[in-house]
Coordinates of C-alpha atoms and ligand atoms in Angstrom, one line a residue:
M1 CA -13.6 23.6 12.6
V2 CA -9.9 25.1 12.1
A3 CA -6.7 23.7 13.1
G4 CA -5.6 25.3 16.7
R5 CA -2.6 24.7 18.4
F6 CA -3.3 21.2 19.2
S7 CA -6.5 20.2 17.5
V8 CA -7.4 16.8 17.2
A9 CA -10.1 15.2 14.4
L10 CA -11.6 12.0 14.6
L11 CA -13.2 9.7 12.1
I12 CA -15.6 7.0 13.5
G13 CA -17.4 4.3 11.7
P14 CA -17.4 0.5 10.8
P15 CA -14.9 -1.3 8.7
G16 CA -15.2 0.5 5.2
A17 CA -17.0 3.1 6.2
G18 CA -14.0 5.2 4.6
K19 CA -12.4 6.6 7.5
G20 CA -8.9 6.1 5.5
T21 CA -10.0 7.8 2.2
Q22 CA -11.6 10.6 3.8
A23 CA -9.2 11.1 6.9
R24 CA -6.6 11.9 4.0
Y25 CA -8.7 14.4 2.9
V26 CA -9.5 16.1 5.8
G27 CA -5.5 16.1 6.9
E28 CA -5.1 18.0 3.8
A29 CA -7.5 20.6 4.3
L30 CA -6.2 21.1 8.1
G31 CA -2.8 21.2 7.0
I32 CA -2.1 18.3 9.9
R33 CA -1.0 14.5 9.9
H34 CA -3.6 11.7 9.0
V35 CA -2.7 9.2 12.0
A36 CA -4.5 5.5 11.6
S37 CA -4.1 2.8 14.3
G38 CA -4.6 0.4 12.1
D39 CA -1.2 1.4 9.8
L40 CA 0.6 1.6 13.0
L41 CA -0.2 -1.5 14.1
R42 CA 0.5 -3.1 10.9
E43 CA 3.4 -1.5 10.6
H44 CA 4.6 -3.2 14.1
R45 CA 3.6 -6.0 12.5
Q46 CA 5.8 -5.5 9.7
R47 CA 8.6 -5.2 12.0
D48 CA 8.0 -7.8 14.3
T49 CA 7.9 -5.5 17.5
P50 CA 6.8 -7.0 20.7
I51 CA 3.4 -4.9 19.7
G52 CA 3.0 -6.2 16.5
L53 CA 3.5 -10.0 17.7
T54 CA 0.8 -9.6 20.4
A55 CA -1.5 -7.7 17.8
R56 CA -1.1 -10.4 14.8
A57 CA -3.8 -12.9 16.5
Y58 CA -6.3 -10.2 17.5
M59 CA -6.2 -8.6 13.7
D60 CA -6.2 -11.8 12.1
Q61 CA -9.3 -12.9 13.9
G62 CA -10.9 -9.3 13.3
D63 CA -11.1 -8.4 17.2
L64 CA -9.6 -5.5 19.0
V65 CA -6.0 -5.1 19.7
P66 CA -5.8 -5.2 23.9
D67 CA -6.5 -1.0 25.1
E68 CA -3.4 -0.6 26.8
L69 CA -1.2 -1.8 23.9
V70 CA -3.2 0.7 21.5
V71 CA -3.6 3.4 23.8
Q72 CA 0.1 3.5 24.6
M73 CA 1.2 3.2 20.7
V74 CA -1.0 6.3 20.0
I75 CA -0.2 8.4 22.8
E76 CA 3.4 7.8 21.8
R77 CA 2.5 8.4 18.1
L78 CA 1.0 12.1 19.2
A79 CA 4.1 13.1 20.8
R80 CA 6.5 12.7 17.5
P81 CA 7.1 16.2 16.4
D82 CA 4.9 16.1 13.0
A83 CA 2.0 16.1 15.4
A84 CA 2.8 19.1 16.7
R85 CA -0.4 21.0 15.8
G86 CA -2.6 18.2 16.1
V87 CA -3.9 15.2 14.0
V88 CA -6.4 13.7 12.3
L89 CA -7.2 10.4 14.0
D90 CA -8.7 7.6 12.2
G91 CA -9.6 4.2 14.0
F92 CA -9.0 5.3 17.5
P93 CA -10.6 5.6 19.9
R94 CA -12.6 2.5 19.2
T95 CA -13.5 1.6 22.6
V96 CA -14.9 3.9 25.9
C97 CA -12.0 2.9 27.8
Q98 CA -9.6 4.4 24.4
A99 CA -11.6 7.5 24.5
R100 CA -11.2 8.2 28.2
A101 CA -7.5 7.6 27.8
L102 CA -7.3 9.8 24.9
D103 CA -9.1 12.8 26.7
V104 CA -6.2 12.4 29.6
A105 CA -3.5 12.7 27.4
L106 CA -4.5 15.2 25.2
A107 CA -5.6 17.3 28.3
E108 CA -2.3 16.7 29.8
R109 CA -1.0 18.7 26.6
G110 CA -3.7 21.5 26.4
G111 CA -5.4 19.9 23.3
R112 CA -8.7 18.3 23.5
V113 CA -11.3 16.4 20.5
T114 CA -12.3 19.2 18.7
A115 CA -14.5 17.1 16.2
A116 CA -15.6 13.3 16.0
L117 CA -17.3 12.8 13.0
F118 CA -19.1 9.7 12.6
L119 CA -19.2 8.0 9.0
D120 CA -22.6 6.4 8.6
V121 CA -23.0 3.8 6.2
P122 CA -25.3 0.6 5.9
T123 CA -23.7 -2.7 6.7
D124 CA -24.5 -4.1 3.4
V125 CA -22.3 -1.5 1.3
L126 CA -19.3 -2.3 3.8
V127 CA -18.3 -6.0 2.4
E128 CA -18.5 -5.1 -1.1
R129 CA -15.9 -2.3 -0.4
L130 CA -13.7 -4.5 1.6
S131 CA -13.8 -7.2 -1.0
G132 CA -12.5 -4.8 -3.8
R133 CA -10.1 -3.1 -1.5
R134 CA -6.0 -3.0 -2.5
V135 CA -3.6 -1.0 -0.1
C136 CA -0.2 0.4 -1.5
I137 CA 2.4 -1.1 0.9
G138 CA 4.8 2.1 0.7
C139 CA 2.3 5.0 1.1
H140 CA -0.8 3.2 2.6
S141 CA -3.1 4.8 0.3
T142 CA -6.3 2.4 -0.6
F143 CA -8.2 2.0 -3.6
H144 CA -11.1 -0.2 -5.3
V145 CA -10.5 -2.8 -8.0
V146 CA -13.8 -2.2 -9.0
L147 CA -14.4 1.4 -8.5
Q148 CA -11.1 2.6 -9.9
Q149 CA -8.9 1.8 -12.9
L150 CA -5.5 0.7 -11.5
P151 CA -2.5 -0.3 -13.4
F152 CA -2.3 -4.1 -14.7
D153 CA 0.9 -4.6 -13.0
S154 CA -0.9 -3.5 -9.2
T155 CA 1.5 -0.6 -8.4
C156 CA 0.1 2.2 -7.0
P157 CA -0.8 5.2 -9.0
H158 CA 0.4 7.7 -6.1
C159 CA 4.2 6.4 -5.4
G160 CA 4.7 3.1 -7.6
D161 CA 5.1 0.4 -4.5
R162 CA 3.0 -2.7 -4.8
L163 CA -0.9 -3.2 -4.1
V164 CA -2.2 -5.9 -2.2
Q165 CA -5.3 -7.2 -0.5
R166 CA -5.0 -7.2 3.0
A167 CA -5.5 -10.5 5.2
D168 CA -8.6 -9.0 7.0
D169 CA -10.8 -8.3 4.2
V170 CA -11.7 -11.8 3.1
P171 CA -15.5 -11.8 4.3
S172 CA -15.7 -14.0 7.4
V173 CA -13.2 -11.7 8.9
V174 CA -14.9 -8.7 7.9
T175 CA -18.2 -9.8 9.4
R176 CA -16.7 -10.8 12.7
R177 CA -15.4 -7.1 12.7
V178 CA -18.6 -5.2 11.7
A179 CA -20.0 -7.3 14.7
V180 CA -16.8 -5.9 16.8
Y181 CA -17.6 -2.4 15.9
Q182 CA -21.3 -2.7 16.7
Q183 CA -20.6 -4.3 20.3
Q184 CA -17.6 -1.8 21.6
T185 CA -17.0 1.4 19.3
A186 CA -20.6 2.1 18.4
P187 CA -20.7 3.2 22.3
V188 CA -17.8 5.5 21.5
L189 CA -20.2 7.8 19.7
D190 CA -22.3 8.7 23.0
H191 CA -18.9 9.3 24.5
Y192 CA -18.6 12.4 22.2
R193 CA -21.9 13.0 21.9
V194 CA -22.2 14.4 25.2
R195 CA -19.3 16.1 24.7
G196 CA -20.8 18.2 22.4
V197 CA -18.4 17.6 19.5
L198 CA -20.0 14.6 17.5
R199 CA -21.2 15.0 14.1
R200 CA -22.4 12.8 11.4
A201 CA -21.9 12.2 7.8
D202 CA -23.8 10.2 5.4
A203 CA -21.0 8.0 3.6
S204 CA -22.5 5.9 1.5
S205 CA -22.4 7.8 -1.4
S206 CA -19.2 8.3 -3.8
V207 CA -16.3 9.3 -2.8
E208 CA -16.4 13.0 -3.7
L209 CA -19.8 13.7 -2.6
T210 CA -18.4 11.7 0.9
R211 CA -15.7 13.9 0.7
A212 CA -18.1 17.0 0.3
R213 CA -20.0 16.2 3.6
V214 CA -17.4 15.9 5.5
L215 CA -15.6 18.9 4.9
E216 CA -18.9 20.7 5.5
Q217 CA -19.5 19.0 8.5
L218 CA -16.1 20.1 10.0
G219 CA -16.8 23.8 8.6
L220 CA -13.9 23.4 5.7
R221 CA -14.8 24.4 2.6
E222 CA -16.7 22.5 0.1
S223 CA -20.6 21.7 0.1
P224 CA -22.9 18.9 -0.9
E225 CA -24.7 21.0 -3.4
L226 CA -21.9 21.8 -5.1
C227 CA -20.9 18.1 -6.0
S228 CA -22.9 15.4 -8.0
E229 CA -23.1 11.8 -7.8
P230 CA -20.5 10.6 -10.5
T231 CA -21.7 9.6 -13.9
E232 CA -20.1 8.4 -17.0
R233 CA -19.8 11.9 -18.6
N234 CA -19.7 13.6 -15.0
P235 CA -16.8 12.1 -13.0
G236 CA -18.2 13.5 -9.9
H237 CA -15.8 16.2 -8.8
C238 CA -16.7 19.0 -6.1
V239 CA -16.5 22.7 -7.2
S240 CA -14.2 24.5 -4.7
R241 CA -16.0 27.8 -3.4
Ligands
AP5_1 P1 -8.3 -0.6 10.9 O1 -7.1 -0.6 9.6 O2 -8.3 0.4 11.3 O3 -9.5 -1.3 9.8 P2 -10.9 -0.7 10.2 O4 -11.3 0.1 10.9 O5 -11.7 -2.0 10.0 O6 -11.1 -0.1 8.7 P3 -10.9 0.0 7.4 O7 -9.3 0.2 7.1 O8 -11.2 -1.5 6.9 O9 -11.8 0.8 6.8 P4 -11.8 2.3 6.4 O10 -13.2 3.1 7.1 O11 -10.8 3.2 6.7 O12 -12.2 2.4 4.5 P5 -11.4 2.5 3.7 O13 -11.0 4.5 3.5 O14 -10.1 2.0 3.6 O15 -8.2 -1.9 11.8 C1 -7.7 -2.9 11.5 C2 -7.2 -3.6 12.8 O16 -6.5 -3.5 13.6 C3 -8.7 -3.9 13.7 O17 -9.6 -5.0 13.4 C4 -8.1 -4.2 15.2 O18 -7.8 -5.5 15.0 C5 -7.0 -3.4 14.8 N1 -7.1 -2.1 15.4 C6 -6.7 -0.8 14.7 N2 -7.2 0.1 15.5 C7 -7.7 0.0 16.9 C8 -7.9 0.4 17.9 N3 -8.3 1.5 17.8 N4 -8.0 -0.5 19.3 C9 -8.1 -2.0 19.1 N5 -7.4 -2.8 17.8 C10 -7.4 -1.9 16.9 O19 -12.3 2.2 2.5 C11 -12.3 0.7 2.5 C12 -12.7 0.6 0.7 O20 -13.7 1.3 0.3 C13 -11.4 0.9 0.0 O21 -11.4 0.1 -1.3 C14 -11.9 2.4 -0.8 O22 -11.5 2.6 -2.2 C15 -13.6 2.0 -0.9 N6 -14.3 3.3 -0.7 C16 -14.1 4.1 0.7 N7 -15.1 5.3 0.5 C17 -16.0 5.0 -0.3 C18 -16.9 5.5 -1.2 N8 -17.6 6.8 -0.6 N9 -17.8 4.9 -2.0 C19 -17.4 3.5 -2.6 N10 -16.2 2.9 -2.4 C20 -15.2 3.5 -1.2

């Protein structure tokens, strides 16, 4: 996949699949912005906007925010100058209704979804990942308290801002989010399958190996054969071709 005039790549997967983690790499590889609907909603909540005030109750229970609010928010984001060449979308679309609205909005500006990548992870891995997740309130970078060595003072290794645990990462809400994904978001895969743009990457391995699979599926450089699972002596880095 090559970044064209207006190219949109999607990362689809259950909560904790690694969409945010991998979307950053894809955005860097393509030289386009990473836009996450969850981050946009959390920004609205912080600013107490009408969207944020409505979204709060849905998010805290692990339910989806109503389509019309999310579609309007994401389409407006795509109209900003830094999205002029396209974006990597993470967490949107999450319903077939959202997928159809995205198709229409992109067609109006001569664009389309060029790749929808499904990050496939077994359910039992998700809770473990989400319970250890910490997120930077400044740059939104994501970390894991067990898998990564983080500063003792809980500051972000990237920007120095504060790392926090998301309120919806408690086990009861995670379980609800996974169920909602299976009911409402899994059907979105068929929407892209019939359009011939759906790809799949096994995302149950290390971040590095998953990154290699993701980039390979999108036609971007790294190959999983050039990577290894991390061990104490080998941190599992990939070799670029
Ligand atoms: P959102 O913020 O989108 O949450 P999500 O989809 O539930 O996904 P997550 O952010 O939890 O997980 P991720 O797949 O990005 O994983 P990550 O890379 O962080 O949405 C939150 C809420 O907002 C929703 O519940 C809903 O209410 C609302 N919302 C958002 N979009 C909406 C929409 N379109 N329509 C309606 N409502 C919407 O990784 C997770 C952890 O695992 C991290 O700690 C990471 O370091 C670690 N990790 C990542 N990859 C690996 C790996 N390969 N191996 C080991 N650890 C890993």
